[in-house]
mmCIF file of C-alpha atoms in Angstrom:
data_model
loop_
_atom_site.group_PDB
_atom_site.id
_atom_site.type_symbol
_atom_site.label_atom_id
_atom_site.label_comp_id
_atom_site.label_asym_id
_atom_site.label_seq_id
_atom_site.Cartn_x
_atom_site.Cartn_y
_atom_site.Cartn_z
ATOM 1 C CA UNK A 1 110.814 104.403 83.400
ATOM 2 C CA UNK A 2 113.416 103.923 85.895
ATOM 3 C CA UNK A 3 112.315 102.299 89.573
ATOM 4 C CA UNK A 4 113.601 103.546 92.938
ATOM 5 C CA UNK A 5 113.773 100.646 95.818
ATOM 6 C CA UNK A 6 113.352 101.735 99.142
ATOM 7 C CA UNK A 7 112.452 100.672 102.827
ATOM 8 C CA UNK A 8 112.277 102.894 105.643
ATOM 9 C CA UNK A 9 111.108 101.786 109.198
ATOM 10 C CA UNK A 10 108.959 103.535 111.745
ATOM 11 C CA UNK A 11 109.162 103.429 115.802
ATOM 12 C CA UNK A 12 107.090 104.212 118.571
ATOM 13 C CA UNK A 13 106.224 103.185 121.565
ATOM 14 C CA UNK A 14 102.561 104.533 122.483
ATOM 15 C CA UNK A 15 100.942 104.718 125.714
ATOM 16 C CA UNK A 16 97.646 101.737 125.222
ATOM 17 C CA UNK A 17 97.965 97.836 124.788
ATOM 18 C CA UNK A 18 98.150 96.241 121.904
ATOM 19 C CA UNK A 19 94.673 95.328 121.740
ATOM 20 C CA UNK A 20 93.438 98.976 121.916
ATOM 21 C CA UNK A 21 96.173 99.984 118.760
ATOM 22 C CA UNK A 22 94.849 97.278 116.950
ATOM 23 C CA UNK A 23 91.511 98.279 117.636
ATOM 24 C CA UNK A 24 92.294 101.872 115.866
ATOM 25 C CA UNK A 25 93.319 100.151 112.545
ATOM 26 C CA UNK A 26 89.826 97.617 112.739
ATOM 27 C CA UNK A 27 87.102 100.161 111.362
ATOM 28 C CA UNK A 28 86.825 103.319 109.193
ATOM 29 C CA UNK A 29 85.124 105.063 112.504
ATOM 30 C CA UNK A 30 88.431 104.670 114.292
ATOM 31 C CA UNK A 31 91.004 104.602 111.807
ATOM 32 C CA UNK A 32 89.230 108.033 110.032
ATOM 33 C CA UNK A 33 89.920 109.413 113.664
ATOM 34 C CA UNK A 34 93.282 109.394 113.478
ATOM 35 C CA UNK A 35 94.524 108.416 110.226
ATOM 36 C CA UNK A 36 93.373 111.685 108.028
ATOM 37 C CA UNK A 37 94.509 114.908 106.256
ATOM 38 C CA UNK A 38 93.885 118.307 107.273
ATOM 39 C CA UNK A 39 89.785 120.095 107.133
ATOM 40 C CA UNK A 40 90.134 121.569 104.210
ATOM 41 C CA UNK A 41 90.450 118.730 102.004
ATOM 42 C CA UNK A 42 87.237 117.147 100.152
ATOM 43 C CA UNK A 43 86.887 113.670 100.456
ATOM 44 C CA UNK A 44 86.060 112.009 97.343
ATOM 45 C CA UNK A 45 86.029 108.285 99.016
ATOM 46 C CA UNK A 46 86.869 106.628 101.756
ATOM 47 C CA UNK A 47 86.390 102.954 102.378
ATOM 48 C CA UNK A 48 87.653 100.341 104.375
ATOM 49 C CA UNK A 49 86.894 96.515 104.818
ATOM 50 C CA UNK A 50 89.625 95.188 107.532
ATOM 51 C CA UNK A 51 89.690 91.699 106.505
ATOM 52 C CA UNK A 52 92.461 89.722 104.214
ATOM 53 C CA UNK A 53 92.024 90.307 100.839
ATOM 54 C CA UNK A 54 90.106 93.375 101.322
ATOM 55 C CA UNK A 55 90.686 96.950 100.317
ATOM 56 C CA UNK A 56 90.973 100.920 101.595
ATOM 57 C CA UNK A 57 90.996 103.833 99.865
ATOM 58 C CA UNK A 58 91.326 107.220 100.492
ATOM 59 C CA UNK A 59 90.432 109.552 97.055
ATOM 60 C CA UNK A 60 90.767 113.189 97.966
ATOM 61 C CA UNK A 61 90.598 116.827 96.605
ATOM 62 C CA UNK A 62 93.326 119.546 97.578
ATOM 63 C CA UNK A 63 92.595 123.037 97.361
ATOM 64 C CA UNK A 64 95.283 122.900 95.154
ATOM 65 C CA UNK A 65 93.089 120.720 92.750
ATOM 66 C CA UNK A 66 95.366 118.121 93.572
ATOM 67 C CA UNK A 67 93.767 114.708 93.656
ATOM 68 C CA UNK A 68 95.574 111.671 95.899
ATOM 69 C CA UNK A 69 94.097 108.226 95.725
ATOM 70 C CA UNK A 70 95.572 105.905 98.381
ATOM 71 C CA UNK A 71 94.456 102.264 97.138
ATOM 72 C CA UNK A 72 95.101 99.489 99.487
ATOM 73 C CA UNK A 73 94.837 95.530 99.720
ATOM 74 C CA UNK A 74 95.437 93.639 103.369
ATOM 75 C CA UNK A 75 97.204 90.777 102.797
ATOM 76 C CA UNK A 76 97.699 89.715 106.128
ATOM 77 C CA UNK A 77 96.231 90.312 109.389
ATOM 78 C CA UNK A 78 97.067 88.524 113.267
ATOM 79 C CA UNK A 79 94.830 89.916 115.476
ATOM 80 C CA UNK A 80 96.577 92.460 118.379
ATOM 81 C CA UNK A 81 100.037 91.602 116.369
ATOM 82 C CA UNK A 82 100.578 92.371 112.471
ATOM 83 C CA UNK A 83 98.653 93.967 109.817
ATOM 84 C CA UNK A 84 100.378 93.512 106.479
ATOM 85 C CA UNK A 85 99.029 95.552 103.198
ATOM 86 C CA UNK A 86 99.765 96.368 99.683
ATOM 87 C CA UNK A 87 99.089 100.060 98.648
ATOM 88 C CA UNK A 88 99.498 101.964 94.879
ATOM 89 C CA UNK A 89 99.132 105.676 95.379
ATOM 90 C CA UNK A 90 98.170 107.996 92.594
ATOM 91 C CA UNK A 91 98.560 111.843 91.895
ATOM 92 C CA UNK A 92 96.085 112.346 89.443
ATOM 93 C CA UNK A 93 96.430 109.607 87.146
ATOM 94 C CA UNK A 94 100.017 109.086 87.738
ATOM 95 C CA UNK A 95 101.026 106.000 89.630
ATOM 96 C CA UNK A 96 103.792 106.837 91.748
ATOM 97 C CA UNK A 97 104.420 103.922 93.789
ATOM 98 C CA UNK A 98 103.803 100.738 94.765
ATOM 99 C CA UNK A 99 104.573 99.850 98.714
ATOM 100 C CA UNK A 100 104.474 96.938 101.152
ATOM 101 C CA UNK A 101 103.413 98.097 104.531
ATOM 102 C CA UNK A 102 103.738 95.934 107.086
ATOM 103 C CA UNK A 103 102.886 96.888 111.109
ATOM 104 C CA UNK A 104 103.934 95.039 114.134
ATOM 105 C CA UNK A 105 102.258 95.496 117.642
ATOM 106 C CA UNK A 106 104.691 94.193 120.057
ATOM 107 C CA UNK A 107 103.583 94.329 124.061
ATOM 108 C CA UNK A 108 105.809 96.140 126.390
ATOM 109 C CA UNK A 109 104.376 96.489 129.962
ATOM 110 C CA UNK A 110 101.241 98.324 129.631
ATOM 111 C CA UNK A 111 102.481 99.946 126.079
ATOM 112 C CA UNK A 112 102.881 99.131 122.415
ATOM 113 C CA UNK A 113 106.318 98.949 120.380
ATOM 114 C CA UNK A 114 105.011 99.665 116.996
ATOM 115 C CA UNK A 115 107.226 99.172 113.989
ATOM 116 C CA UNK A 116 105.996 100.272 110.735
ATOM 117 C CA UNK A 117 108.201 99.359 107.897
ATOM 118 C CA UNK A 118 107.488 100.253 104.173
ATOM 119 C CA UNK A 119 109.068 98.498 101.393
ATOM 120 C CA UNK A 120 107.986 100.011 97.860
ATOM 121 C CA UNK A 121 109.568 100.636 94.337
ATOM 122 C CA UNK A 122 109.224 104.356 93.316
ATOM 123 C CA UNK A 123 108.618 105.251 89.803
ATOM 124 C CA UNK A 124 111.122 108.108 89.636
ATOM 125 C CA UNK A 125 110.148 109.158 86.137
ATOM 126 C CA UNK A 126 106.400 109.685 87.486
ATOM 127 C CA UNK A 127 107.801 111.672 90.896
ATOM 128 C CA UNK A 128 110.490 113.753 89.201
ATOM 129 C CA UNK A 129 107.333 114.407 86.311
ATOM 130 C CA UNK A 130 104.699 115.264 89.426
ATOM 131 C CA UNK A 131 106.651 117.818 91.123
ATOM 132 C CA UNK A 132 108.007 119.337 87.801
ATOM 133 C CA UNK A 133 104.221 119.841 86.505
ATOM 134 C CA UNK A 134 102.182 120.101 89.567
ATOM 135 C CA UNK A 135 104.393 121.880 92.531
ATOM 136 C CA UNK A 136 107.477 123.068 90.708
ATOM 137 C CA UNK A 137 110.884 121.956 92.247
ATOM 138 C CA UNK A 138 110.925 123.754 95.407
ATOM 139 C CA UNK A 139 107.610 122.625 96.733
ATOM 140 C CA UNK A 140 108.540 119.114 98.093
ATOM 141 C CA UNK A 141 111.144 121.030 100.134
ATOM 142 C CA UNK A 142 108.229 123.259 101.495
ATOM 143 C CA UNK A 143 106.100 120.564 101.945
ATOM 144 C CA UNK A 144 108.452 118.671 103.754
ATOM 145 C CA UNK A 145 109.871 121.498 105.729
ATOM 146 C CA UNK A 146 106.241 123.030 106.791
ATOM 147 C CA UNK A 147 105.320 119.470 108.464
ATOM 148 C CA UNK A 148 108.075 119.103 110.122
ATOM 149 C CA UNK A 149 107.361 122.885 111.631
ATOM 150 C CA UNK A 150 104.274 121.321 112.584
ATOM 151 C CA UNK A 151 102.254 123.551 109.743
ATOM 152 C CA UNK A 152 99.557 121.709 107.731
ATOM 153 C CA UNK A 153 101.221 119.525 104.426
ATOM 154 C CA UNK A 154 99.746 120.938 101.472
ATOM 155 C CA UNK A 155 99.043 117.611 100.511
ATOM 156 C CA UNK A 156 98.412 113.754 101.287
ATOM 157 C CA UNK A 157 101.428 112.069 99.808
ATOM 158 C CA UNK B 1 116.527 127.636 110.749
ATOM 159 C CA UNK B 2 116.213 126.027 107.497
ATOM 160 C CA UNK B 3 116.506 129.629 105.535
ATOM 161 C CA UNK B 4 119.921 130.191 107.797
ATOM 162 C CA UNK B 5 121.115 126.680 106.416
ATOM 163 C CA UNK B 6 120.656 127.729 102.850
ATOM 164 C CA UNK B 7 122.614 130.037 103.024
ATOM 165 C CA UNK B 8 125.880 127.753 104.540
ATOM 166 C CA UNK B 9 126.903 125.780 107.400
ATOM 167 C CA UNK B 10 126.475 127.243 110.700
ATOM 168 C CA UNK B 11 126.971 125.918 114.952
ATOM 169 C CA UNK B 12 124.076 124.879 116.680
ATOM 170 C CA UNK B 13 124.499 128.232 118.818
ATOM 171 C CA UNK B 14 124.832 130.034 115.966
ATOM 172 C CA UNK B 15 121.410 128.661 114.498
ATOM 173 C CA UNK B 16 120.254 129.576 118.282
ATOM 174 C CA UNK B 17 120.678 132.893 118.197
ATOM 175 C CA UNK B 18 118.382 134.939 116.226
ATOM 176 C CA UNK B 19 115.579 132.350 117.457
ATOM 177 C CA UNK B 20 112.927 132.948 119.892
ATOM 178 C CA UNK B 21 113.210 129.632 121.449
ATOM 179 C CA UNK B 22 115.723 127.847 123.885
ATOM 180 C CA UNK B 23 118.604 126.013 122.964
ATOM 181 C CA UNK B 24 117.236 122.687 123.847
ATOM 182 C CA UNK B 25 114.240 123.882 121.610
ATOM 183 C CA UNK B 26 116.418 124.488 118.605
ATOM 184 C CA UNK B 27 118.526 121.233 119.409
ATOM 185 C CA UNK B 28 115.093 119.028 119.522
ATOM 186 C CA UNK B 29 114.412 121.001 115.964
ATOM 187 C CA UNK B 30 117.482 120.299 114.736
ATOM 188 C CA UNK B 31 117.216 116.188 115.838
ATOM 189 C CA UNK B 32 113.908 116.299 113.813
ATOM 190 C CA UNK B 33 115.320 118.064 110.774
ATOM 191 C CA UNK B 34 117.924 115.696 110.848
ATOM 192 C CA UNK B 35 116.131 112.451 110.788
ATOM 193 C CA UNK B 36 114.351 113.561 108.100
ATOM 194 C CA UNK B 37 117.460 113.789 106.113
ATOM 195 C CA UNK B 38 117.285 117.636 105.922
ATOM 196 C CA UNK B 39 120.157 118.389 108.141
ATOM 197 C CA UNK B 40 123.584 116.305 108.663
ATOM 198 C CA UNK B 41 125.548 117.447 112.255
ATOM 199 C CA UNK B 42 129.095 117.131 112.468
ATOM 200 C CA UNK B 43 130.506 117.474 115.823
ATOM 201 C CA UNK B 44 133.970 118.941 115.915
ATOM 202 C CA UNK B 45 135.619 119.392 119.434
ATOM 203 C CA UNK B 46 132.662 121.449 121.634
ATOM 204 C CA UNK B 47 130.783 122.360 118.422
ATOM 205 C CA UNK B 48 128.406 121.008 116.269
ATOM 206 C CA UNK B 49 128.211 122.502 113.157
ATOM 207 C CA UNK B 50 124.946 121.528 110.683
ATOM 208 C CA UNK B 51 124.820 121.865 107.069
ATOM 209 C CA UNK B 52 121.764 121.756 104.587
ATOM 210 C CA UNK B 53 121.469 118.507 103.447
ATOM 211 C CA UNK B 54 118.539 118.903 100.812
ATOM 212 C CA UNK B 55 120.957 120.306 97.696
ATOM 213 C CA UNK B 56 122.194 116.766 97.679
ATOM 214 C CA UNK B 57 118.902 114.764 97.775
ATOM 215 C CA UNK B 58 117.376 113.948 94.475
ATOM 216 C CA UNK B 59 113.683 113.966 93.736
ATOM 217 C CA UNK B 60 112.711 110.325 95.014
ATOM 218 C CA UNK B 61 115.103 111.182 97.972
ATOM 219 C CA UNK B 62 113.488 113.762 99.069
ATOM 220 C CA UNK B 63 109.879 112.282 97.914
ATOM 221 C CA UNK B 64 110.530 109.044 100.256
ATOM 222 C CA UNK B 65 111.519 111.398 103.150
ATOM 223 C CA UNK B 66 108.398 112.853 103.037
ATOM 224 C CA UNK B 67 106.433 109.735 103.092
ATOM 225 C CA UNK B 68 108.225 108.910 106.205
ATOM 226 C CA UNK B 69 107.562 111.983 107.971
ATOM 227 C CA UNK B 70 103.701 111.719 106.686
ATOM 228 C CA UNK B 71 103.160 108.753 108.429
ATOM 229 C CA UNK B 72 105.122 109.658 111.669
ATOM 230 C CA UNK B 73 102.750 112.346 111.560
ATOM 231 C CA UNK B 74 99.872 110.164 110.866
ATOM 232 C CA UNK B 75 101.121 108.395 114.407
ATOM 233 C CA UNK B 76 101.080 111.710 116.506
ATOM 234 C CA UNK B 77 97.553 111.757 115.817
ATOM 235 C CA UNK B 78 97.011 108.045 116.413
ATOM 236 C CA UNK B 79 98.849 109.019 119.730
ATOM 237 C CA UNK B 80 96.264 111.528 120.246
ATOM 238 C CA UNK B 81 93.410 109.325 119.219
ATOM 239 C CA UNK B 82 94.351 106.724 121.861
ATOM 240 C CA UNK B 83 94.803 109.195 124.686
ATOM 241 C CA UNK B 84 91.506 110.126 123.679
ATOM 242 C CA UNK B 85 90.035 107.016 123.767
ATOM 243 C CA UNK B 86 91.571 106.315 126.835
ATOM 244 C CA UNK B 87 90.322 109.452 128.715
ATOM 245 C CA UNK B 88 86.356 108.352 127.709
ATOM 246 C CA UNK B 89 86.840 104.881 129.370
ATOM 247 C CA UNK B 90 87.940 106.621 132.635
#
């Protein structure tokens, strides 16, 4: 199966200190406030123990009958100033990727920089075989194209 | 906008036209379409003229520019969260 390499990076500079951003990453209470899918999704688990070498995952139902598992492992964690994790995610039983996230809180005045960078190798046989099966080739285009209109994704992926 | 696109290359203005919404509105659009690799802008004297940038993207492409836009969207509502959070405290 061939592998895709990738790394994209994420910035933003939000409006609380450090210590309140990395407070929103610390428990399920306040990461499931923010970090979540739209209503109409079933959650089949969710659990989260913020500490290295502990895991997350979020297992959910689609209307679609779609089922996303997001599996994580924190490898490293500086309090107020990185969070480093591993995560596989799943569509169905398919594995689709494996990806290193790793999140920096950097201080600017009263604000946060925060950089989010994902490294990962993408198993293009398993993507190219997901949206053939499950979506048909024009829904990642859809997909992509209805969150960016601000419209609910279909899915968590 | 994206419909217009697929069928050819077209000026910002003339992607403004038939729209309900301002030209800085469709410009700000257009910005987000094209970091998301949807879009490329080529600017050509006083116009800019976009073209549809999804034929070209394969599968994975287009797969890994969705997981970037999931989690920027996953940090609007962190945004939100915080603000919230914020707001109870005062």
């Amino acid at each position: 199966m061939p592998v895709t390499n990738a790394t994209f990076t994420i910035e933003r500079l939000l409006n609380a200190s450090p210590e309140r951003v990395f407070a929103a990453y610390t428990s399920l209470e306040a990461k499931g406030a923010w970090f979540k899918a739209p209503s109409d999704m079933e959650t089949l688990a969710r659990e989260l123990d913020f500490r290295v070498g502990g895991h997350e995952r979020f297992h959910a139902r689609w209307p679609s009958g779609l089922v996303t598992d997001f599996q994580a492992t924190y490898r490293d964690i500086v309090e107020n100033e990185r969070i480093v994790l591993v995560y596989d995610l799943f569509h169905n039983a398919d594995k689709l990727s494996v990806s290193l996230q790793t999140i920096e809180l950097v201080a600017e005045g009263g604000a946060t920089r925060l950089l989010h960078t994902e490294q990962a190798s993408y198993f293009t046989g398993g993507i190219e075989a997901v949206q053939a099966r499950e979506h048909g080739t024009t829904w990642h285009v859809d997909n992509l194209v209805a969150v960016i209109e601000g419209k609910e994704a279909r899915a968590f992926a | 906008m994206v419909d217009r696109l697929s069928h050819g290359s077209a000026s910002v203005s003339e992607l403004a036209k038939p729209m309900s919404m301002s030209l800085s509105a469709v410009v700000q659009h257009l910005r987000i379409l094209e970091e998301a690799g949807l879009v490329r802008s080529e600017k050509m004297g006083r116009v800019r003229t976009c073209t549809l940038e999804i034929d070209t993207m394969t599968a994975v492409e287009r797969w890994i520019s969705e997981r970037k836009r999931f989690w920027e969207q996953q940090y609007d509502q962190l945004e939100l969260y915080l603000a919230r959070e914020a707001a109870k405290e005062t």
